[in-house]
Amino acid sequence: MAEVEGAETPIGPTEPQSRHIVYCGVCSLPPEYCEFGGTVKKCQDWLQSIHPDLYNRIWSADALEAATSSLSVEARKRAEKDAHKKALKAEAAEAKQAATIASSKVIIKRVERNKRKFVTAVSGLEAFGLDNKKVAKDFGKKFATGSSVTKIPSGGEEIVVQGDVSDEIEEFLLENYKVIPEDNIELVESKVKKGSGSG
Amino acid sequence: MFKKDISPGSKSKVKSSVQRSLRTQLTTTYPLLAPHIDEIVPKKEQLDAMKIPDRVTLYLIGSTPLFYQHMTDLLLPHLRLVHRFPTCFPSIRIDRGAIRFVLSGATLMAPGLTSAGGRLPTGNSEETRKYGETAVEGEGFYGGRELEPGEPVVVCAEGKVEACAVGLLSMGTKEVKEKGKGPVVEDAHYLGDGLWKLALGD
């Protein structure tokens, strides 16, 4: 009998399809684990707006009741405290990041290379979470010039673009990298250049 | 293993001969995966290997992570793959109270498995049902065969559908039931760790 059954059921499902899973857009975990992520409130809002059906399944009163009833009161309290702490931490980290973004500046510098030839140096992009290498590649593509990441003596890196493209870079940055507020871009005309310009 | 955030390293293409041997390795380590192997690692697809810290290699196709491997240890599935094929890996279940510890990278301890909310293989090696198949009590099925130390295992959680961690057993499931204490899965890959958050977008 068992053999017959074994013969009837194929070894594996014939149309094996991987499951498609929704991941939380805020904390990247599967939504049912959002409660452990530290950004619970935001995750809830996100889920409610994007996948209301999932939201109702996971965050309904019944589900929450069933989830917590298996724990002892003490354990629940501890878990709550822990979650609270985590949330505070996540909030603090976020605030800190916002502060660094507000205070940091992207500096676009025009540097004289050889009398009337210039290069443009861009620094301070890291603070906005941009990858210097990738942005350099984009500049090179956009302006069809050499564009490279170089280390500067004071530590850190800057992007050096051939030619005087400072104004264009400002526009390009504003258009393509929306994370940078306009006020945080600073154009610097290198002092050396002014001296040479008059002379 | 991946408590710290990882920055993506450089990808390199995997030789087709190596790719072939990986496929056989996968099917021997995870026999249940055999029917799906062509979907996971299509023969024609170019597999990429990414080196990440601690001598771990991550195998991916395009931007989909598949497996990671520490040196030449067993291949372990990335959690995203586990979520796609949840029934193909030997799994155990932890109780609700243990989830938050596992998700912050703690070693999985035996009490989380032996308590009312935890599930271990039944120990009846005759059972041939599939993982995750609903058993009589309306609970997921957690395997018949006892797992040995050193075997890869997927950690599910009470009240949750998706798995929350992947790791190697440091204690056999039989021993877990007998002793009821001590570490069971050390150095796991869990939801929200560095490997999970690793940005693979091109």
CSV table of C-alpha atoms in Angstrom, one decimal, chain B:
chain,number,residue,atom,x,y,z
B,1,MET,CA,28.7,35.9,12.4
B,2,PHE,CA,27.2,38.9,10.7
B,3,LYS,CA,26.4,41.1,13.7
B,4,LYS,CA,28.2,44.0,12.1
B,5,ASP,CA,27.0,45.6,8.9
B,6,ILE,CA,28.8,44.4,5.8
B,7,SER,CA,29.7,46.6,2.9
B,8,PRO,CA,29.3,44.8,-0.4
B,9,GLY,CA,32.6,43.5,-1.8
B,10,SER,CA,33.5,42.9,-5.4
B,11,LYS,CA,31.6,40.2,-7.3
B,12,SER,CA,33.4,37.7,-9.4
B,13,LYS,CA,32.0,35.2,-11.8
B,14,VAL,CA,31.9,31.5,-10.8
B,15,LYS,CA,33.4,29.0,-13.2
B,16,SER,CA,30.8,26.8,-14.8
B,17,SER,CA,32.6,23.7,-13.5
B,18,VAL,CA,32.6,25.1,-10.0
B,19,GLN,CA,28.9,26.1,-10.5
B,20,ARG,CA,28.2,22.5,-11.4
B,21,SER,CA,29.9,21.1,-8.3
B,22,LEU,CA,28.0,23.7,-6.2
B,23,ARG,CA,24.7,22.4,-7.6
B,24,THR,CA,25.6,18.8,-6.6
B,25,GLN,CA,26.8,20.0,-3.2
B,26,LEU,CA,23.4,21.7,-2.7
B,27,THR,CA,21.4,18.7,-3.6
B,28,THR,CA,23.4,16.4,-1.4
B,29,THR,CA,23.2,18.8,1.6
B,30,TYR,CA,19.6,19.6,1.1
B,31,PRO,CA,17.9,16.6,-0.6
B,32,LEU,CA,14.6,18.3,-0.4
B,33,LEU,CA,15.8,21.1,-2.6
B,34,ALA,CA,16.6,18.8,-5.5
B,35,PRO,CA,13.3,19.3,-7.3
B,36,HIS,CA,13.8,23.0,-7.1
B,37,ILE,CA,17.4,23.2,-8.0
B,38,ASP,CA,16.8,24.2,-11.6
B,39,GLU,CA,14.7,27.1,-10.4
B,40,ILE,CA,17.2,28.3,-7.8
B,41,VAL,CA,20.4,27.8,-9.8
B,42,PRO,CA,19.4,27.5,-13.5
B,43,LYS,CA,22.1,25.8,-15.5
B,44,LYS,CA,22.5,28.6,-17.9
B,45,GLU,CA,22.5,31.4,-15.4
B,46,GLN,CA,25.8,33.0,-14.4
B,47,LEU,CA,26.4,32.5,-10.7
B,48,ASP,CA,28.4,35.3,-8.9
B,49,ALA,CA,30.5,34.9,-5.8
B,50,MET,CA,31.0,37.8,-3.4
B,51,LYS,CA,33.6,37.8,-0.8
B,52,ILE,CA,32.5,39.2,2.5
B,53,PRO,CA,34.4,39.6,5.8
B,54,ASP,CA,35.3,36.6,8.0
B,55,ARG,CA,36.2,34.4,5.0
B,56,VAL,CA,32.6,34.1,4.0
B,57,THR,CA,31.6,33.7,0.3
B,58,LEU,CA,28.1,34.7,-0.7
B,59,TYR,CA,26.7,33.2,-3.9
B,60,LEU,CA,24.2,35.1,-5.8
B,61,ILE,CA,22.5,35.4,-9.2
B,62,GLY,CA,22.1,39.0,-10.3
B,63,SER,CA,21.1,40.7,-7.1
B,64,THR,CA,19.4,37.7,-5.5
B,65,PRO,CA,21.4,36.2,-2.7
B,66,LEU,CA,21.3,32.4,-2.6
B,67,PHE,CA,23.8,30.8,-0.4
B,68,TYR,CA,26.7,31.7,1.8
B,69,GLN,CA,29.7,29.6,2.8
B,70,HIS,CA,32.2,30.0,5.5
B,71,MET,CA,35.6,28.9,4.1
B,72,THR,CA,34.8,25.4,2.9
B,73,ASP,CA,32.0,24.6,5.4
B,74,LEU,CA,28.6,23.5,4.4
B,75,LEU,CA,26.6,25.8,2.2
B,76,LEU,CA,24.0,27.6,4.1
B,77,PRO,CA,20.9,29.2,2.5
B,78,HIS,CA,20.4,33.0,2.7
B,79,LEU,CA,17.2,33.8,4.6
B,80,ARG,CA,15.6,35.2,1.5
B,81,LEU,CA,16.0,31.9,-0.2
B,82,VAL,CA,14.6,30.1,2.8
B,83,HIS,CA,11.6,32.4,2.6
B,84,ARG,CA,11.1,31.4,-1.0
B,85,PHE,CA,11.4,27.7,-0.4
B,86,PRO,CA,10.4,27.3,3.3
B,87,THR,CA,9.7,23.6,3.0
B,88,CYS,CA,13.0,22.5,1.7
B,89,PHE,CA,15.2,22.8,4.7
B,90,PRO,CA,15.2,21.0,8.0
B,91,SER,CA,13.7,23.3,10.5
B,92,ILE,CA,13.0,23.7,14.2
B,93,ARG,CA,10.8,26.2,16.0
B,94,ILE,CA,11.5,28.5,18.9
B,95,ASP,CA,9.0,30.0,21.3
B,96,ARG,CA,7.9,33.6,21.2
B,97,GLY,CA,10.0,34.7,24.1
B,98,ALA,CA,13.2,33.7,22.3
B,99,ILE,CA,12.5,35.6,19.1
B,100,ARG,CA,13.8,39.0,20.3
B,101,PHE,CA,17.0,37.4,21.5
B,102,VAL,CA,17.7,35.5,18.3
B,103,LEU,CA,16.9,38.7,16.3
B,104,SER,CA,19.6,40.6,18.2
B,105,GLY,CA,22.1,37.9,17.5
B,106,ALA,CA,22.2,35.8,20.6
B,107,THR,CA,23.1,32.2,20.6
B,108,LEU,CA,20.0,30.1,20.4
B,109,MET,CA,19.6,28.2,23.7
B,110,ALA,CA,17.8,24.9,24.3
B,111,PRO,CA,15.0,26.2,26.6
B,112,GLY,CA,13.6,28.2,23.7
B,113,LEU,CA,13.1,25.0,21.8
B,114,THR,CA,11.9,22.6,24.6
B,115,SER,CA,9.2,24.9,26.0
B,116,ALA,CA,5.6,24.8,25.0
B,117,GLY,CA,6.0,27.1,22.0
B,118,GLY,CA,9.1,25.4,20.6
B,119,ARG,CA,9.1,22.5,18.1
B,120,LEU,CA,11.8,19.9,17.5
B,121,PRO,CA,11.8,16.8,15.1
B,122,THR,CA,9.5,14.1,16.5
B,123,GLY,CA,12.3,11.5,16.5
B,124,ASN,CA,10.3,9.2,14.4
B,125,SER,CA,12.5,8.6,11.3
B,126,GLU,CA,9.6,6.8,9.5
B,127,GLU,CA,7.8,10.0,9.0
B,128,THR,CA,8.2,11.3,5.5
B,129,ARG,CA,5.9,14.3,5.5
B,130,LYS,CA,7.2,17.6,4.2
B,131,TYR,CA,8.4,20.4,6.3
B,132,GLY,CA,5.8,23.0,7.0
B,133,GLU,CA,3.0,20.6,6.1
B,134,THR,CA,0.2,20.9,8.5
B,135,ALA,CA,0.1,18.1,10.9
B,136,VAL,CA,-2.8,16.8,12.9
B,137,GLU,CA,-2.9,19.4,15.6
B,138,GLY,CA,-2.9,22.2,13.0
B,139,GLU,CA,0.7,22.9,13.7
B,140,GLY,CA,3.5,23.0,11.2
B,141,PHE,CA,5.5,19.8,10.9
B,142,TYR,CA,9.1,19.9,12.1
B,143,GLY,CA,10.6,16.8,10.7
B,144,GLY,CA,10.7,13.2,11.8
B,145,ARG,CA,14.4,12.5,11.8
B,146,GLU,CA,16.5,13.7,14.7
B,147,LEU,CA,19.1,16.2,13.5
B,148,GLU,CA,22.8,15.6,14.3
B,149,PRO,CA,25.2,18.3,15.5
B,150,GLY,CA,26.8,20.2,12.7
B,151,GLU,CA,23.7,19.9,10.5
B,152,PRO,CA,22.3,23.1,9.0
B,153,VAL,CA,19.0,24.1,10.3
B,154,VAL,CA,16.4,26.8,9.7
B,155,VAL,CA,14.9,28.4,12.8
B,156,CYS,CA,11.2,29.3,12.6
B,157,ALA,CA,9.3,31.0,15.3
B,158,GLU,CA,6.1,30.5,17.2
B,159,GLY,CA,3.2,32.4,15.7
B,160,LYS,CA,5.2,33.5,12.6
B,161,VAL,CA,5.1,32.1,9.1
B,162,GLU,CA,8.6,33.1,8.0
B,163,ALA,CA,11.9,31.7,9.3
B,164,CYS,CA,14.0,34.0,11.4
B,165,ALA,CA,17.4,32.4,11.4
B,166,VAL,CA,19.7,29.9,9.8
B,167,GLY,CA,22.7,28.2,11.3
B,168,LEU,CA,24.5,25.0,12.2
B,169,LEU,CA,23.4,22.9,15.1
B,170,SER,CA,26.1,22.7,17.8
B,171,MET,CA,24.0,20.1,19.6
B,172,GLY,CA,21.9,17.3,18.2
B,173,THR,CA,18.2,17.7,18.6
B,174,LYS,CA,18.0,14.5,20.6
B,175,GLU,CA,20.5,15.8,23.0
B,176,VAL,CA,18.5,19.1,23.2
B,177,LYS,CA,15.4,17.2,24.3
B,178,GLU,CA,17.4,15.2,26.9
B,179,LYS,CA,19.5,18.0,28.4
B,180,GLY,CA,17.1,21.0,27.9
B,181,LYS,CA,19.9,23.6,28.3
B,182,GLY,CA,23.0,24.9,26.6
B,183,PRO,CA,23.6,26.5,23.2
B,184,VAL,CA,22.0,24.9,20.2
B,185,VAL,CA,22.7,27.2,17.3
B,186,GLU,CA,25.7,29.5,17.5
B,187,ASP,CA,26.7,32.2,15.0
B,188,ALA,CA,23.5,32.1,13.0
B,189,HIS,CA,22.4,34.3,10.2
B,190,TYR,CA,19.3,36.0,11.4
B,191,LEU,CA,16.8,38.6,10.2
B,192,GLY,CA,18.2,42.1,10.2
B,193,ASP,CA,21.9,41.1,10.5
B,194,GLY,CA,24.6,42.4,8.3
B,195,LEU,CA,24.2,39.7,5.7
B,196,TRP,CA,20.5,40.4,5.6
B,197,LYS,CA,20.9,44.1,5.2
B,198,LEU,CA,23.8,43.8,2.7
B,199,ALA,CA,22.8,45.9,-0.3
B,200,LEU,CA,23.1,43.9,-3.5
B,201,GLY,CA,21.5,46.2,-5.9
B,202,ASP,CA,23.5,47.0,-9.0
